[in-house]
mmCIF file of C-alpha atoms in Angstrom:
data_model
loop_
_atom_site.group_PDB
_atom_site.id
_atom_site.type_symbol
_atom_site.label_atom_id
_atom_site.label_comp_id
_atom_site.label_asym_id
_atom_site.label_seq_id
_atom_site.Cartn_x
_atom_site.Cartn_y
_atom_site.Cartn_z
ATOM 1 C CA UNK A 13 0.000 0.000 0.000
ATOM 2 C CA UNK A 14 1.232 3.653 -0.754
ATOM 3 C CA UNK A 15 1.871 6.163 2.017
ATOM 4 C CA UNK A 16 -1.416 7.450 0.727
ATOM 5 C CA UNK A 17 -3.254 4.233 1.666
ATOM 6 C CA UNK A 18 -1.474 3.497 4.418
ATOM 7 C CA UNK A 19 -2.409 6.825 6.522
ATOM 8 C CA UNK A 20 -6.308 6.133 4.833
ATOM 9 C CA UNK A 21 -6.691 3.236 7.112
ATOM 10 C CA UNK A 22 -9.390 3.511 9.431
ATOM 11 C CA UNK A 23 -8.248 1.305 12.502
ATOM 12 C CA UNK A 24 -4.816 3.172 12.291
ATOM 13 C CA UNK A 25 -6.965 6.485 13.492
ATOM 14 C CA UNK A 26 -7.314 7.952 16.787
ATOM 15 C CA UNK A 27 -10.513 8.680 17.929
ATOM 16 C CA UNK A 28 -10.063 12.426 18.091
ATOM 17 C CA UNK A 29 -8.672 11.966 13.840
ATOM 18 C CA UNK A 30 -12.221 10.513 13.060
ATOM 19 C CA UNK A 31 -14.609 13.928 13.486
ATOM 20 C CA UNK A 32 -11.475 15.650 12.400
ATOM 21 C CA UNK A 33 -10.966 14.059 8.858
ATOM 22 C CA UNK A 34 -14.202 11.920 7.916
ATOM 23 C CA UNK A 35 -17.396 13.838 6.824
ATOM 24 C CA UNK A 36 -20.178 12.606 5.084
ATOM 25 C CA UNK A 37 -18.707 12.606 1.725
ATOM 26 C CA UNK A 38 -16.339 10.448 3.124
ATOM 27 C CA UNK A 39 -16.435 6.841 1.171
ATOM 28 C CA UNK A 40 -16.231 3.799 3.987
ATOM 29 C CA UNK A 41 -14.832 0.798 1.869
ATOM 30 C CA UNK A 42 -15.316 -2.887 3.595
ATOM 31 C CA UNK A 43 -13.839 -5.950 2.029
ATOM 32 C CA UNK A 44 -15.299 -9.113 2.778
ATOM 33 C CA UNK A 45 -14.548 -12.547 2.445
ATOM 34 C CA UNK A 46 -14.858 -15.814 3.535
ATOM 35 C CA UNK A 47 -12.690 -19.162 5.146
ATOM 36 C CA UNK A 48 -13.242 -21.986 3.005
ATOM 37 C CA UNK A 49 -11.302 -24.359 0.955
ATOM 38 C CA UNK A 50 -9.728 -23.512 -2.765
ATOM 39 C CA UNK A 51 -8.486 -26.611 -3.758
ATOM 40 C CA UNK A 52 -5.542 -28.241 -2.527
ATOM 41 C CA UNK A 53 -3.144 -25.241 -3.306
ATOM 42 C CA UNK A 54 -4.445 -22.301 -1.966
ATOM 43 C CA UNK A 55 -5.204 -20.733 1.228
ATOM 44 C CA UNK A 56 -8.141 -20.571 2.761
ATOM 45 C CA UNK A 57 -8.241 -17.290 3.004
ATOM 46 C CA UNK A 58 -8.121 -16.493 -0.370
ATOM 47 C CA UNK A 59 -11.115 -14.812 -0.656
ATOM 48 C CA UNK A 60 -10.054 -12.768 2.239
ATOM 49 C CA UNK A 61 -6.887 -11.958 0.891
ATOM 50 C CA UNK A 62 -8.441 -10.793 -2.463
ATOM 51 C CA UNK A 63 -11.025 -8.322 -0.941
ATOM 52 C CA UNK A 64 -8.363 -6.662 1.317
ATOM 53 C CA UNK A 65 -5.501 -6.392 -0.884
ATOM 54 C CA UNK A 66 -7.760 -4.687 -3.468
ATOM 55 C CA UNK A 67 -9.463 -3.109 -1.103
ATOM 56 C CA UNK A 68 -5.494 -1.644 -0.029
ATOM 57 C CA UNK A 69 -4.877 -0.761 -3.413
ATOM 58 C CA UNK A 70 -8.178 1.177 -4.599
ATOM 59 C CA UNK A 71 -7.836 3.249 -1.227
ATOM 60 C CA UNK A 72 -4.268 3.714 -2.420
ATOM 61 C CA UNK A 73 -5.212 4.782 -6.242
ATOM 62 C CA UNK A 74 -8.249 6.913 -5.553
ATOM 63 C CA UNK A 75 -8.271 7.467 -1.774
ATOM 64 C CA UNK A 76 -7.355 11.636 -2.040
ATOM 65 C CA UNK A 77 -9.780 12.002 -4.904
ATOM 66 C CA UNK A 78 -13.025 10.318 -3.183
ATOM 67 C CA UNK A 79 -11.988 10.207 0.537
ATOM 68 C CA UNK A 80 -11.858 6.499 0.751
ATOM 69 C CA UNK A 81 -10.893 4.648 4.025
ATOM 70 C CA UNK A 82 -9.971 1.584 4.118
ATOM 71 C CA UNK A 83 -12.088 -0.725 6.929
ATOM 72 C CA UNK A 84 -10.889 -4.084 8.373
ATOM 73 C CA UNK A 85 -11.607 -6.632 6.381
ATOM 74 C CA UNK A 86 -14.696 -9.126 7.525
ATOM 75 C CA UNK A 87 -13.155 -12.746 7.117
ATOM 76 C CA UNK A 88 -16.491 -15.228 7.384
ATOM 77 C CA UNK A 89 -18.977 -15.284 4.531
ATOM 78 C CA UNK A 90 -21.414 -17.760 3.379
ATOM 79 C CA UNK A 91 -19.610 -20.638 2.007
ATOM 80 C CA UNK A 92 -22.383 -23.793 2.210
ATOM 81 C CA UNK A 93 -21.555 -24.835 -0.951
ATOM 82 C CA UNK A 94 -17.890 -25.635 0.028
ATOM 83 C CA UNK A 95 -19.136 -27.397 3.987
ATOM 84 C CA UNK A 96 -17.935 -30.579 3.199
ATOM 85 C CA UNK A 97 -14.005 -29.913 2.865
ATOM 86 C CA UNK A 98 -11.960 -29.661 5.958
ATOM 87 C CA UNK A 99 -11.403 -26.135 7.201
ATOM 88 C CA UNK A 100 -14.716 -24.281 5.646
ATOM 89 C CA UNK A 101 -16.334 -21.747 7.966
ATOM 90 C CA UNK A 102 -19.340 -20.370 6.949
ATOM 91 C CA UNK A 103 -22.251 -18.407 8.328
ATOM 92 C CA UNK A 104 -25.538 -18.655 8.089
ATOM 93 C CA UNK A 105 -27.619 -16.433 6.243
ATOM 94 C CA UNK A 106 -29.113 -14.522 9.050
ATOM 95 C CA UNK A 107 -26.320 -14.305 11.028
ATOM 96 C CA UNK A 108 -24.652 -13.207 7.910
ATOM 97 C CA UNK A 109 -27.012 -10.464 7.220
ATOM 98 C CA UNK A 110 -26.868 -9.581 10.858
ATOM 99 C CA UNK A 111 -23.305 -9.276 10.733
ATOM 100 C CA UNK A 112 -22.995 -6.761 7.945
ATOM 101 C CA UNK A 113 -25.887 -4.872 9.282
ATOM 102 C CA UNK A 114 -24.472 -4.103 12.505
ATOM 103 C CA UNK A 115 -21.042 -3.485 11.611
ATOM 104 C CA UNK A 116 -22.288 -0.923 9.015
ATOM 105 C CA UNK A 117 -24.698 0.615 11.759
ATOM 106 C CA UNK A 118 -21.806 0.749 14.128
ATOM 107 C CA UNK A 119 -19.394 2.858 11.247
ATOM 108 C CA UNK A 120 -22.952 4.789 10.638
ATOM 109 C CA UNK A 121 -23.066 6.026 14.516
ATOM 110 C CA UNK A 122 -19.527 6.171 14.723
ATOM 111 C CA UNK A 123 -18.751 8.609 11.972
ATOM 112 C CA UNK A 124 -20.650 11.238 9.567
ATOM 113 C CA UNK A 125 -19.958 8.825 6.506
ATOM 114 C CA UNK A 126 -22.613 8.450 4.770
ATOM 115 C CA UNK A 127 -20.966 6.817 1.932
ATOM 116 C CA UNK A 128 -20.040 2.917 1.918
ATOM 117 C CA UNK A 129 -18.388 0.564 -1.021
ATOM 118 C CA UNK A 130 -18.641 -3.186 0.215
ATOM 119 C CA UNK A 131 -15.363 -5.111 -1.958
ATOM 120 C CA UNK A 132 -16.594 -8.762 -1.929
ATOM 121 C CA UNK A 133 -14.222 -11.519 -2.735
ATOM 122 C CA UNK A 134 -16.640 -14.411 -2.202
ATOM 123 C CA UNK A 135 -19.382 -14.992 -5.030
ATOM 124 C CA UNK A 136 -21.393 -17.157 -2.403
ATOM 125 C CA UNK A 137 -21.823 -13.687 -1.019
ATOM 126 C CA UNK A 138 -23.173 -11.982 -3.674
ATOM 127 C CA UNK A 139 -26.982 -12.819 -3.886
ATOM 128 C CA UNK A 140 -27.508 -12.122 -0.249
ATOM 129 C CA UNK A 141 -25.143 -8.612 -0.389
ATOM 130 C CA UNK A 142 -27.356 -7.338 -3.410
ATOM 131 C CA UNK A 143 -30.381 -7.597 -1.115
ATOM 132 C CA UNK A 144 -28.496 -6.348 1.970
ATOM 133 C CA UNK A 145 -27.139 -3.177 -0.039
ATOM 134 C CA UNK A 146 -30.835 -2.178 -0.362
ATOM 135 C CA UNK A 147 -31.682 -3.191 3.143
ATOM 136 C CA UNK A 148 -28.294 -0.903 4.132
ATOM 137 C CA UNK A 149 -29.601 2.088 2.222
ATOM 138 C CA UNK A 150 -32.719 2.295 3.150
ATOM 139 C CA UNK A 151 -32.348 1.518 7.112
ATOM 140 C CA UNK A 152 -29.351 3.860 7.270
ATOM 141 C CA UNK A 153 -29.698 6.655 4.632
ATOM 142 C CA UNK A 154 -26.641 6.158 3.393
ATOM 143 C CA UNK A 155 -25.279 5.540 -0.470
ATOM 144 C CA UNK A 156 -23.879 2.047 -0.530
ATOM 145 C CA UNK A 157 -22.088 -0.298 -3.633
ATOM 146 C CA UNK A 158 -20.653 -3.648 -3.994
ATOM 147 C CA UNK A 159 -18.449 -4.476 -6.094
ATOM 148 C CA UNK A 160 -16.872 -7.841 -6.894
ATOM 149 C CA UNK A 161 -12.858 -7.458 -7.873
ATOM 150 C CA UNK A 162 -12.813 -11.134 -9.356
ATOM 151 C CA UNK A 163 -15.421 -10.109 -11.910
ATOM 152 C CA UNK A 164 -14.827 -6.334 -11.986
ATOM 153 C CA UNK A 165 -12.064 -6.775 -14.433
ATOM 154 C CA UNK A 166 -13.070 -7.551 -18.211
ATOM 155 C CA UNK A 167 -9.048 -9.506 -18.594
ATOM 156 C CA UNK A 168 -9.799 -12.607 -20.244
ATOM 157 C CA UNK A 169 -8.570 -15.716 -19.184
ATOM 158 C CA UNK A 170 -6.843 -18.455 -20.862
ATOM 159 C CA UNK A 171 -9.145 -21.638 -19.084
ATOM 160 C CA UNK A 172 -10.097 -25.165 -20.445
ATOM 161 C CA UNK A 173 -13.585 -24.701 -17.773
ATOM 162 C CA UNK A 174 -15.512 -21.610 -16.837
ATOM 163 C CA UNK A 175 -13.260 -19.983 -13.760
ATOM 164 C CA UNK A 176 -15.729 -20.587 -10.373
ATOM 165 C CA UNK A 177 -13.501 -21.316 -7.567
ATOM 166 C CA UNK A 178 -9.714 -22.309 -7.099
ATOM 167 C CA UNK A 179 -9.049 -21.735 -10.845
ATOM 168 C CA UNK A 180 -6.284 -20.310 -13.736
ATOM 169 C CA UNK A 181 -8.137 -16.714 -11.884
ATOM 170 C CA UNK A 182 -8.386 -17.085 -8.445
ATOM 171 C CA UNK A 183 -4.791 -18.589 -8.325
ATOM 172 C CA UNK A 184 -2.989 -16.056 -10.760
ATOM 173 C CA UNK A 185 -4.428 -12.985 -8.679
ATOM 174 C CA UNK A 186 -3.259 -15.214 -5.516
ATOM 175 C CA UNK A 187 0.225 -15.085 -7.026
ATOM 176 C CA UNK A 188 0.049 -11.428 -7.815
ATOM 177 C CA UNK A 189 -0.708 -10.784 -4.548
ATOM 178 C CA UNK A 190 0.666 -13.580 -1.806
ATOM 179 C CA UNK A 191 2.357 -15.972 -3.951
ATOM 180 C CA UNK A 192 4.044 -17.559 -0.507
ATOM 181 C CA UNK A 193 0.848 -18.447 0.152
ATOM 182 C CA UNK A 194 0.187 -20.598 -2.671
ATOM 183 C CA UNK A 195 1.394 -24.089 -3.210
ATOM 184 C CA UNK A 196 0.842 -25.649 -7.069
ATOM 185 C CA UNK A 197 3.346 -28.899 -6.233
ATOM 186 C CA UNK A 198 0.553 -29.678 -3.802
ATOM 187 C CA UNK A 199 -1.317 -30.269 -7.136
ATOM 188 C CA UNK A 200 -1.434 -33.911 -8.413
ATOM 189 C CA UNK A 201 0.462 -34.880 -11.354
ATOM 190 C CA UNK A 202 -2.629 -36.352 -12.998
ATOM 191 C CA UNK A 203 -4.987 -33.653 -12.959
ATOM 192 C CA UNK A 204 -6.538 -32.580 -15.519
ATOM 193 C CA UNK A 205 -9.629 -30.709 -16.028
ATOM 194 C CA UNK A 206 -12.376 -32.548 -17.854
ATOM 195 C CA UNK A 207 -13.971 -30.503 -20.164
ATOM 196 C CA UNK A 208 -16.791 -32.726 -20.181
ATOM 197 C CA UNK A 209 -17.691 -30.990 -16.617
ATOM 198 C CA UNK A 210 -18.395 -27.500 -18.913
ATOM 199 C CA UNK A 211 -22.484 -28.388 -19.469
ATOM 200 C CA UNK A 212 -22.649 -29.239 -16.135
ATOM 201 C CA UNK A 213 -21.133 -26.069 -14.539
ATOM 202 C CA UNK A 214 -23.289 -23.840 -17.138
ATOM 203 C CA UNK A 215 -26.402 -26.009 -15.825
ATOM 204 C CA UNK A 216 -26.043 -25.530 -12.767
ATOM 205 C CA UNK A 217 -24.139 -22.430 -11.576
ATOM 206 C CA UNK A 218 -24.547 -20.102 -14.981
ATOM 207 C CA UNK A 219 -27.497 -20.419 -16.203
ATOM 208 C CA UNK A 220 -29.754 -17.826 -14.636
ATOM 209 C CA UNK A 221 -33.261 -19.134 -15.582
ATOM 210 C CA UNK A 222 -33.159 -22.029 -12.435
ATOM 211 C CA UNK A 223 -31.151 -21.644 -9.126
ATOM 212 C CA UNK A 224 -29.179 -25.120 -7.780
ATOM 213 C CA UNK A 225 -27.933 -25.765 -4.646
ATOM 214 C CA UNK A 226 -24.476 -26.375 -5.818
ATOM 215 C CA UNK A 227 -21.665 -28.369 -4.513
ATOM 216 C CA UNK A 228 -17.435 -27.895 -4.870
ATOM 217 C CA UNK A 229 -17.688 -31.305 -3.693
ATOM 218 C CA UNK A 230 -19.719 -32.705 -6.305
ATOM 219 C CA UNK A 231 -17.161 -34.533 -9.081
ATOM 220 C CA UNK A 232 -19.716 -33.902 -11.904
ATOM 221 C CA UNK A 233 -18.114 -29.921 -11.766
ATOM 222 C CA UNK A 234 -15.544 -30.114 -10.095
ATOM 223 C CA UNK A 235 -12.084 -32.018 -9.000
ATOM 224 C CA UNK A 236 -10.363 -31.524 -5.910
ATOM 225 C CA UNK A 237 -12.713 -28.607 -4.918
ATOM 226 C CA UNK A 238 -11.777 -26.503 -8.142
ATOM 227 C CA UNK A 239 -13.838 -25.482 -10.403
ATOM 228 C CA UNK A 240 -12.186 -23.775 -13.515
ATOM 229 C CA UNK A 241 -9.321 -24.639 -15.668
ATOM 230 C CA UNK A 242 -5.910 -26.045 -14.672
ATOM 231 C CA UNK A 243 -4.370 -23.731 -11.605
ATOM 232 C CA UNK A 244 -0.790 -24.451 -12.620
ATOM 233 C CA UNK A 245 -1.816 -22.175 -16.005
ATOM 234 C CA UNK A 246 -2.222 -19.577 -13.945
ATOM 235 C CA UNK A 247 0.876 -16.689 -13.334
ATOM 236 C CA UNK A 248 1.368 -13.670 -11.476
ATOM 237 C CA UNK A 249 1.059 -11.139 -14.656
ATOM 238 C CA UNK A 250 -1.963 -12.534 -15.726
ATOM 239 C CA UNK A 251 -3.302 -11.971 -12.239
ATOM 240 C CA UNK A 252 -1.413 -8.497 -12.387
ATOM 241 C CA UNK A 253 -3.195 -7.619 -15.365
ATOM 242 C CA UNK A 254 -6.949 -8.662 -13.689
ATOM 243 C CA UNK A 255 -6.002 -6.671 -10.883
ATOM 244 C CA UNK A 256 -5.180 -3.952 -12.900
ATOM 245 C CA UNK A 257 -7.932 -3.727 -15.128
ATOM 246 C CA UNK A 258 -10.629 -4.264 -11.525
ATOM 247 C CA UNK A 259 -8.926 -0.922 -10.424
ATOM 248 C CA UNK A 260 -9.784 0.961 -13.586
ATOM 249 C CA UNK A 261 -13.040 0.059 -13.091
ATOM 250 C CA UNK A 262 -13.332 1.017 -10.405
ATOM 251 C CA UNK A 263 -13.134 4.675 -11.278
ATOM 252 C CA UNK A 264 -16.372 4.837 -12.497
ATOM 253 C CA UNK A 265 -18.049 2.856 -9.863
ATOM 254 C CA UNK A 266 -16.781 5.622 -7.444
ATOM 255 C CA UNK A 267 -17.362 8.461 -9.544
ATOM 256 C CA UNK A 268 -21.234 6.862 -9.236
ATOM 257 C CA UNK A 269 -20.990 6.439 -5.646
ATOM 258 C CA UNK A 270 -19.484 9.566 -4.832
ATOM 259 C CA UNK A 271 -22.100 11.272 -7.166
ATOM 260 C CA UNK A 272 -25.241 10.023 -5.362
ATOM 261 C CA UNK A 273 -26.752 13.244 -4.037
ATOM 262 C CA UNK A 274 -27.969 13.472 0.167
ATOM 263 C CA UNK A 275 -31.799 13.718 -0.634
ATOM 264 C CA UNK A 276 -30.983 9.855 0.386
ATOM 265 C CA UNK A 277 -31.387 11.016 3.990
ATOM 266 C CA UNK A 278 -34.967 12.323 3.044
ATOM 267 C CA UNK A 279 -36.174 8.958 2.232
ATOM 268 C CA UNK A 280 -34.285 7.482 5.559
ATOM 269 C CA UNK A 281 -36.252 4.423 7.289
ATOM 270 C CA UNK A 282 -35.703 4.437 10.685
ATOM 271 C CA UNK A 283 -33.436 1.505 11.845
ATOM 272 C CA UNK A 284 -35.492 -0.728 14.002
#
């Protein structure tokens, strides 16, 4: 993270900094993640990892221009699709939802932000968070975003399967941005993705006519718990590049944000 970043982070304030330098323009940006396995190779933190790094670096890019702070990243999402590997935490969805809710009510009545960009590294979060942002709006009068820094970026990538979980994505961003973290020898010899599994992933995870309860576990989409192409395809540039390209979109995701006048507070549902 820049110096610029670095001084934008809000648990790094004192108390007496907070009335001082945040106002209600002031953008509050919380990454969120999840603990749950990626495939033999990386962490389980990935997701984690992901939202917070990016998180670092848009606060670094654009924190002067918007007045972005950076908030401690949430580690625990909703991950039941990935409950049958060994070291998967995941939350319920109302505990989930009651999670997010207070923490964002506690930044509302600690600060005059009324401004809030959710960075969500976990797609099993992302149904639930587009209903929440609404929920957030409305109960709080404040502007609020998510974006999604895996699928942000329009880089291609070079995959044998569509790029779910534990991919040639996931890992290349991983080595962009902890590559001691990630361990491709731990990868069997003999895999290889079957892309016979591709009608099966569009069936039941892509196609948005019919909802399925998904599984990583299940072998018809996925092999040791990934679901995308080959992992040791992946590099560092290529996640680099993905990176890259997530941050320039985010400029006009922000300009948006930033943009969204305070007649909000005029349509402001008290919080029961």
């Amino acid at each position: 993270m820049s110096a610029t970043g670095r001084s934008r982070r809000y648990d790094l304030l004192t108390a007496p900094d907070i009335p001082a330098r945040l106002s209600r323009h002031s953008v509050l940006v919380l990454p969120i993640g999840s603990t749950e396995q990626h495939g033999p190779h990386l962490p389980l933190n990935t997701d984690t990892v992901i939202a917070d790094r990016f998180t670092q670096m848009l606060v670094g890019r654009y924190g002067d221009h918007h007045d972005l702070w950076a908030l401690p990243a949430l580690p625990y999402g909703l991950s039941p699709e990935h409950a049958w590997a060994a070291g998967t935490v995941s939350l319920n969805i109302a505990t989930f939802s009651s999670l997010i809710d207070t923490v964002v009510g506690q930044y509302v009545s600690a600060t005059a932000a009324r401004r809030l960009l959710i960075v969500n590294g976990h797609g099993g979060n992302r149904g639930v968070l587009e209903t929440l942002a609404r929920e957030l709006q409305r109960a709080y009068a404040i502007a609020v975003c998510v974006i999604h820094p895996v699928s942000l970026s329009l880089e291609a990538t070079d995959s044998e399967l569509p790029e779910i979980h534990a991919g040639v994505r996931e890992t290349s961003m991983m080595l962009a941005l902890a590559p001691d973290t990630v361990h491709l020898g731990r990868i069997p010899a003999d895999h290889t993705p079957d892309p016979g599994r591709r009608e099966e992933i569009e069936r039941l995870i892509l196609r948005r006519g019919t909802t399925w309860p998904w599984s990583s576990g299940d072998p018809a989409i996925s092999s040791l718990g990934i679901i995308g192409g080959d992992p040791r395809k992946a590099s560092a540039p290529a996640g680099h590049s993905i990176i890259v390209s997530a941050l320039a979109a985010g400029a006009e995701v922000l300009a948006r944000l930033t943009d969204v006048p305070d007649t909000l507070r005029r349509t402001h549902v008290p919080h029961p």
